[in-house]
XYZ file of C-alpha atoms in Angstrom:
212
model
C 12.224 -4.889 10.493
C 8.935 -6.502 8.761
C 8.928 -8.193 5.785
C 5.573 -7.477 3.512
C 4.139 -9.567 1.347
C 2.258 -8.703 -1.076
C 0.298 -9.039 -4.438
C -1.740 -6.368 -6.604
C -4.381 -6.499 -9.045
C -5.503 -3.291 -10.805
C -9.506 -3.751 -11.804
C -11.390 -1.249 -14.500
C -13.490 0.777 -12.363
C -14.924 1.118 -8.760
C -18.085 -0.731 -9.697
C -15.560 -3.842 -11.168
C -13.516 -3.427 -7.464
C -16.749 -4.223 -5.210
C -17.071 -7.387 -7.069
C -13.901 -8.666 -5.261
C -15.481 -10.405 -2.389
C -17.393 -12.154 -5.002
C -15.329 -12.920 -7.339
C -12.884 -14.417 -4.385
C -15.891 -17.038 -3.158
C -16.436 -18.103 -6.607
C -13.291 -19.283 -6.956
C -13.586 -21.458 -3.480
C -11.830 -18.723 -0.663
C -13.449 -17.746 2.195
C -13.808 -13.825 2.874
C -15.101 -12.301 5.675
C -16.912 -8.872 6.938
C -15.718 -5.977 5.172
C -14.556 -3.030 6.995
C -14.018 0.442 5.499
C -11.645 3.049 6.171
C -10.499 6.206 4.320
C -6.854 7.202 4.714
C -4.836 10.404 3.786
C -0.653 9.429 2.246
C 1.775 11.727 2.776
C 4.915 10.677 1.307
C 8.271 12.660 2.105
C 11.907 13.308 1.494
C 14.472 16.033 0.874
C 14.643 18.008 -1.665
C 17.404 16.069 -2.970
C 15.479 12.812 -2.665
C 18.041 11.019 -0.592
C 15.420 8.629 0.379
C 14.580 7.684 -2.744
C 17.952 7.170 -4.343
C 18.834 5.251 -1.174
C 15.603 2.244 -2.290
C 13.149 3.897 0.439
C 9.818 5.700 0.308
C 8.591 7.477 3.701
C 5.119 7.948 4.077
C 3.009 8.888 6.798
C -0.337 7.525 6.880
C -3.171 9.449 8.920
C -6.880 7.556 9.377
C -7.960 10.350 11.257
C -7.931 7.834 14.495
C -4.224 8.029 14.448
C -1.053 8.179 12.451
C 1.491 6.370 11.534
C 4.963 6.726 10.008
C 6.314 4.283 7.789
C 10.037 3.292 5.416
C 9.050 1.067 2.725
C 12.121 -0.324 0.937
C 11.385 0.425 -3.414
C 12.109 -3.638 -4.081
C 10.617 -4.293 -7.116
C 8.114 -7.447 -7.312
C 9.050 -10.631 -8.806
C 7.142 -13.252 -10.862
C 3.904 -10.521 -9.429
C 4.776 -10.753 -5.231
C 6.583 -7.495 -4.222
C 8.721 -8.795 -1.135
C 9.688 -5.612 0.985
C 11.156 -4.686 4.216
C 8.911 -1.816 6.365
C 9.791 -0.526 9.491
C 6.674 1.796 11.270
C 6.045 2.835 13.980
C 3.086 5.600 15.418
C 3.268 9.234 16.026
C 1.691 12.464 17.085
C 1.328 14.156 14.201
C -1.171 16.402 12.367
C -1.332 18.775 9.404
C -0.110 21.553 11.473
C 2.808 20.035 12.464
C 4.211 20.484 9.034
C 6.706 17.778 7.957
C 9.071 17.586 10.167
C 9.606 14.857 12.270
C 11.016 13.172 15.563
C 14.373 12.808 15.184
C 14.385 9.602 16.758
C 11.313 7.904 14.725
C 12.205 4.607 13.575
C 15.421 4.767 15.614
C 16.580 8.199 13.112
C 16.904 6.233 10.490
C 14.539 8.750 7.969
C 17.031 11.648 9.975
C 20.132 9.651 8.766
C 19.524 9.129 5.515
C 18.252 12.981 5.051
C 21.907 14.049 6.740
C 20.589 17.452 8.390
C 18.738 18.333 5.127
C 14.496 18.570 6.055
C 11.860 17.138 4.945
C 9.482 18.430 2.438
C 6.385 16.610 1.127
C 6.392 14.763 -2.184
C 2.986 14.359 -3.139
C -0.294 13.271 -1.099
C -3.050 10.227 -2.040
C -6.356 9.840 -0.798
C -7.326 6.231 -0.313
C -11.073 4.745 0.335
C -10.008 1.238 1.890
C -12.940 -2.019 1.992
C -10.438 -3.959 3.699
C -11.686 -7.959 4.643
C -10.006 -11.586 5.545
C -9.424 -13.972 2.774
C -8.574 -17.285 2.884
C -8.120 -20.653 1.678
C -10.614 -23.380 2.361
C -9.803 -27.028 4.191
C -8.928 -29.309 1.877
C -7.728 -27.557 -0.700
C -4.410 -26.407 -2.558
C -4.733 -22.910 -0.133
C -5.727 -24.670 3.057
C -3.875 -22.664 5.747
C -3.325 -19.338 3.590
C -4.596 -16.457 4.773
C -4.459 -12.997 3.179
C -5.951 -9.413 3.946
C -7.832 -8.085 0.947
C -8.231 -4.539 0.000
C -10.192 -3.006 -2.378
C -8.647 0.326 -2.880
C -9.735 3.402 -4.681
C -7.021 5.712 -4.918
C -6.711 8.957 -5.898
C -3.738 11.773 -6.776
C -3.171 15.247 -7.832
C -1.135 15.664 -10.788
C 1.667 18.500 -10.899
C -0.762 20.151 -13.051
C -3.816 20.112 -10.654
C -5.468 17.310 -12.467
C -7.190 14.275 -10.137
C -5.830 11.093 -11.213
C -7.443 7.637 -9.949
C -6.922 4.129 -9.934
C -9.100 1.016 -8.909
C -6.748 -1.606 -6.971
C -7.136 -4.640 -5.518
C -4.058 -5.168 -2.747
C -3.640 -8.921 -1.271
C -1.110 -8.623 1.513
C -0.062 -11.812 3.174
C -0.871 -12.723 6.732
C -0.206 -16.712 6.712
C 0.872 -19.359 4.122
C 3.624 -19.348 1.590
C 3.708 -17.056 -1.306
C 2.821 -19.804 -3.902
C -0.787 -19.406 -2.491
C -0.378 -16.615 -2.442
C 0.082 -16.366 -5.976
C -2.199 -18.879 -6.590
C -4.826 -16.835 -4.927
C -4.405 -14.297 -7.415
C -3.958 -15.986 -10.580
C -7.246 -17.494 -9.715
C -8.791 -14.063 -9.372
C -7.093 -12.714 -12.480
C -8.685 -15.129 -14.238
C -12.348 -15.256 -13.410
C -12.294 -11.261 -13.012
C -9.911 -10.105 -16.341
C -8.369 -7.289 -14.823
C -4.938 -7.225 -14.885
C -2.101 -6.997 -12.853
C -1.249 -4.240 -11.437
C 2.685 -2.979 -12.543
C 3.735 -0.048 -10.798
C 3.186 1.019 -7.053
C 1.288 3.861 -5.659
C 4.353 5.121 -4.959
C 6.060 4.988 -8.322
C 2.639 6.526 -9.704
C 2.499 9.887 -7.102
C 6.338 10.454 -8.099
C 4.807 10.165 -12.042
C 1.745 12.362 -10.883
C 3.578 15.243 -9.338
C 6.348 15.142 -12.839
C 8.952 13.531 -10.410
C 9.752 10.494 -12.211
């Protein structure tokens, strides 16, 4: 099992989000080419939401390329670095298929933790990904950090058919410790003024869809 590392920023609007790139070389960090991808978040559970009231969130993620399945353990971040354990893994799957999966996807554990009871979808997100390296420069405090930046546009569907959207900047650690980490985004914080970002994507489809 995978630990992730990772930081979030939330920034005022799309036009504020491009800036990222930017904002990250003004403060010394090297970025590189930016690469864009839109991806379609399906996140499931029973009815019961055994998942969730066991500290998981199951999503499957579909680029349109391929698909993947993921558990994402619901640790809350500390001191602004959420720390969690993921487990993924790909599959065959398309909108067809419905939501039920193979029972021996991330060795059964989703199947375990539903005991017998199926899967049903909890809400979906649309995400528009500009996804580059960034990293620290020689000679300085970050030398040897490397993170992968996203600039993320999200977007929901309420319970009550209403879009909902959010501008997020995701900083997800590839190499170095999680002080530069942090120090990589304190920097940003700074110089840009957004602010950082308190609740997951997660947490905010559950609030969308009037399940939390």
């Amino acid at each position: 099992m995978a630990l992730e590392v990772e930081a979030k920023l939330a920034a005022p609007s799309a036009v504020a989000l491009a800036r990222l790139p930017d904002l990250a070389q003004s403060c010394g960090f090297l970025v590189g080419e930016v690469e864009r991808h839109i991806v379609h978040d399906h996140y499931l559970d029973t009815a019961d939401l055994d998942l969730y009231r066991a500290g998981w969130a199951l999503r499957i993620r579909d680029s349109g390329v391929r698909q993947r399945l993921t558990m994402k353990a619901l640790t809350p971040p500390r001191a602004g670095i959420a720390a969690r354990e993921e487990r993924e893994t790909l599959i065959e799957w398309t909108a067809q298929d419905g939501w039920e999966l193979p029972t021996a996807a991330l060795d059964g554990e989703p199947t375990r933790m539903a005991a017998g009871k199926p899967f049903q979808r909890l809400f979906s997100l649309q995400q528009e990904r500009s996804i580059f390296p960034l990293a620290g420069d020689e000679g300085t405090h970050e030398e040897g950090f490397w993170c992968e930046a996203s600039m993320d546009l999200v977007r929901w569907t309420s319970a009550g058919g209403e879009p909902r959207e959010a501008y997020e900047a995701e900083f997800e650690l590839k190499q170095g410790s999680e002080d530069q980490l942090r120090s990589c985004v304190a920097q940003i914080l700074q110089v840009s003024g957004w602010k950082a970002a308190t609740s997951s994507k997660f947490q905010r489809g559950l609030e969308a869809a009037g399940l939390a």
